[in-house]
């Protein structure tokens, strides 16, 4: 198993989790920036691990990587991941891509949201969207997995069960999300300096954030009809965590949230990482940071008739690398929670 | 001029601003907890000020305070403020109350939201809601001013102009607010310990926060009809600042936000503390903390048809003590910005 | 194995680590405050664990606890721990105490620093100071272990090897420490509110902090002579982590730090949690938070002749609960790193 | 009055303070990066100020600037400031430089610490070190002022009075400093990203930080003999603030700190920005951020015989821009505190 492009926050978290995984054996890691250095040198938190001490970053080609590993994680920017995926798949490797490159089934939608032509539209049909709670069965045999974005995970898991049961009106969906700064990646940009983010709270990407493409695609599947939603991301001064507050107009359930609870409990009865909170607690990112769990709570407002659903996850774990390993576990026939508890 | 109950964050900010005010002369400050200590001892940030060095906190009665000061600020918990306001007014003092006690015109609504009978319902009709951008004229002659809550200020200023012009549908209003921790006051409670708030993002008070009472009262005045809204507060790890994101369904303005901009520009043409952002910038609490400004921006989403309006303020200044001084300036015939720039 | 007094930050971390430990079986947990609630209810981060779901906090007596568990962790305030330790030991249980009660060998020194008589001075001689890198052999057979304080751990591990080799002058030792706020415990006190700690950096306990008693006791053992040091703790706005900067006058090693490096490498050759940094890196708390590692680096200053040694640890893990489990592993004959990687 | 190079944190703070200054009239501001934009556009916090709305950043030459302003602030990187200072002085302007370029009297020392030849060694003799509490008289007539660094200010003010009175041994001085992240400037570097600094505490620049050159120069003047000190800076996750803890061996004062207090009180009797704390309080950066004050406290440790002196300042105000304005006030014959309270 190999990791390509491991120098960002997502890549570092992926390496950290894989080194602790009881079945995973990391045989290669690539990074143009760190080629020649050991994992231990680049990631001090993993410096004690024997593999981290001996394994060195390389700048290997996809062909070379495919010769060493049967399964490859791509932690690359969108537009770059696609260039590695095609040759890797061609050489027989299975690919788990953490970028946006294979999340959108429709190449035109990809171009609309990402501003350039898709590099391998022929691969889109094969890609499985890596949300294990929804696509668990398809993931077992997948050759190419497109891991969901961090915001989409926090929105889809609390919304899909309600849409499938037709408990909410699709046109009413508003998702208000708050993200920690690691969501912006490890980029040397002024906007993400400590002084610019600390003691600051701000919206961004209003009103059309890229993640809308995959969110609406998956909600449309769940609803059986095209869905368009409102989504506003905000940056808040924490390292990790996404807190999403969802506003829904219920269909005809009135003040009875029993069906809402039933929909969640049924859908997630066997989902080891979904924590449905009882009616006293509300989600808090500090309960899930560093873990692969997502907390979900719901409240009906008798004054407005709306349903409020809230979720909390770690954007780097359940929103990225942890979920990628959850997919990996399913693909390899391991325990779904292996290496993640 | 006197300050009653100055030991919390709001009281400290009020004292700090009053000491810097060119016309204000602070002659008395009360605090049961700090009686006998000088302001300089209790508030290190103001320790250099000559008044802070000499003025000592007392535990004076309302009558005694009224004998010394013609205008009194109350920075007391709700339910306590009312006990001071009545005798102070009776003794001829003008009162600026920063608690919730005189914000709600309807004593039954007060009881519904605050859980106890109002202590002086006969005074409610006289109280002027201290939002200078809306009630500037009434404030000049007010004897009793009820300063708005921090969340209400951040919601009312961006919403009232649109409701008055009937540009938005009242039933569609959703306010999603993020507040710094000073909003919870200076209370020794576990929930507000550093370790409980840092690296944490969480909603609370869902779905019926107390501030709804005054928000809906004032929105109903603006709409000319009863308005019920959705409001979700969240706690984020900053000391100061409220960022509110508002979701509106426009009436029949379509994609044309010219009327929205016009409504804001007209209403706030002479409002020195309202910053209407041009279409490139979005509000950021770090632009307004420590100041009495509120930033407001708006975007129309052609995909959903909704209007998104965002505001940023300092909860302790524009959301509390700064706004109280803005009211004070109007009441005394001073420049509206005196001591606040 | 049982945990007594698990409701603070140290207790929560201890429970979290024990639940993940492959050999540990938690059979009882006590907490006056949370009696009747399950661990899952009280500690949301551990809510998925099957033991956390079923095990309920009790308010059991020491005798009852000793009947259920052969080894008991005490996560109680000093002065209270001693009251549990004596009956537990009397009933045959082994005790790992995380308080200060058994750290000081001399009951008079205890009284000097803690302000009250020691509750069981007869037990002091039996207690083993729980610093596995120094007292590993004694810990294997210990019946009563006194886990070191968070500051002491961060000072002793970088200093003892140098004192033993007589490479530094004992009278020259200055320890300047920076601690995250969890070090203050989970107490509802104004000083530790988010707003009081965020954007604040401050010294405290100058010049005689309680931890000096155990630090000087252990340094004196290492030096073979009484040692008195300078120690200044500071509070910095992070949840976890202690960064200690030590200033030493070397004996006659001149500019040659080879002996310093040799002393560290020899002493910690088999210490799995001590990370000796090469000469390019300096310690950073973010490399060790959440883990049981301590980072140590050293620099000689040719301009002043001084030796600067720096360490970073997580105050709740290596500085408290992780180290307690490291002791537990040695006492039970498990792998020293069991449950801690 | 003009500001050259106003785009960093120091420049922004300087502009903010100058716009509020009752006597200062800002006629020009240069910035290569922002040329053509108004100050209001670049600095949202000052957007309401009339000058900020009308004054546009230019990329003017020193000659052009000197034609418009008689006094020029340079907020440029070291090595660049010198290139502007010479022509400005030649054209008759007075210059207040916030860089390190004119702080070091000895051009060889400059080269040793800054790694390149000084650009105008002939100007060094004329430059006055801009520490008003020490060089107040010289500053009145100064043509070229070299404002001290942020760390030096926090170390010199608490140390110079003691050295002058020969109360401490020069060779014993150890300065342990903690700085907020704005001290690193507004540079797009990975090390200063939010995620790299938040929940991190770390030393850096050990053992020879550049600021040592000016610190030791000024301490040597005070001692009347060459002084070499130990200095360790650390980065802590706050936006602003420096907390310095100083360790001194007293000369022969024994346990009597009366002389220490007397030395401070005498030296700073007329220093409006130095706050000598009484013996109950210790410095806290949150008491001084946003202000030009420095807090100083001292404690004698009878156990070790050492004297501990601690200071807190805002690195961008007293440590940079506020102090520059304090110099400006003296140079222009204004009240020393003008625009700074």
Coordinates of N, CA and C in Angstrom, one line a residue, chain A residues 2-3 17 52 57 67 107 148 177 198 204 214-215 253 257 310 326:
Chain A
X2 N 0.5 2.2 -0.9 CA 1.4 3.4 -1.0 C 0.5 4.6 -0.9
X3 N 1.2 5.7 -0.5 CA 0.6 7.0 -0.4 C 1.3 8.0 -1.4
X17 N -2.4 7.5 10.5 CA -3.4 6.5 10.7 C -2.9 5.1 10.1
X52 N 8.3 4.6 9.9 CA 8.6 6.0 9.6 C 10.1 6.3 9.6
X57 N 10.6 9.2 1.6 CA 9.8 9.7 0.5 C 10.6 9.6 -0.8
X67 N 4.0 -1.0 -9.3 CA 4.8 -2.2 -9.2 C 5.0 -2.6 -7.7
X107 N -19.0 15.2 -16.2 CA -17.8 15.9 -16.5 C -18.1 17.4 -16.7
X148 N -15.2 11.5 -0.3 CA -16.0 12.8 -0.2 C -15.2 13.9 0.4
X177 N -22.1 25.8 7.6 CA -21.0 25.0 8.1 C -19.9 25.9 8.6
X198 N -6.8 33.7 13.9 CA -7.1 33.8 15.4 C -8.0 35.0 15.7
X204 N -17.1 32.6 3.8 CA -16.3 32.7 2.5 C -17.0 31.8 1.5
X214 N -20.7 18.0 -5.5 CA -20.9 16.6 -5.1 C -22.1 16.5 -4.0
X215 N -22.3 17.6 -3.2 CA -23.4 17.5 -2.3 C -24.7 17.3 -3.0
X253 N -44.7 15.7 8.6 CA -44.5 15.0 9.9 C -45.0 15.8 11.1
X257 N -41.2 14.1 15.7 CA -39.9 13.8 15.2 C -39.5 12.3 15.3
X310 N -28.0 18.9 13.3 CA -26.6 19.4 13.5 C -25.6 18.2 13.5
X326 N -11.5 3.9 6.2 CA -12.7 3.2 6.4 C -13.1 2.5 5.1

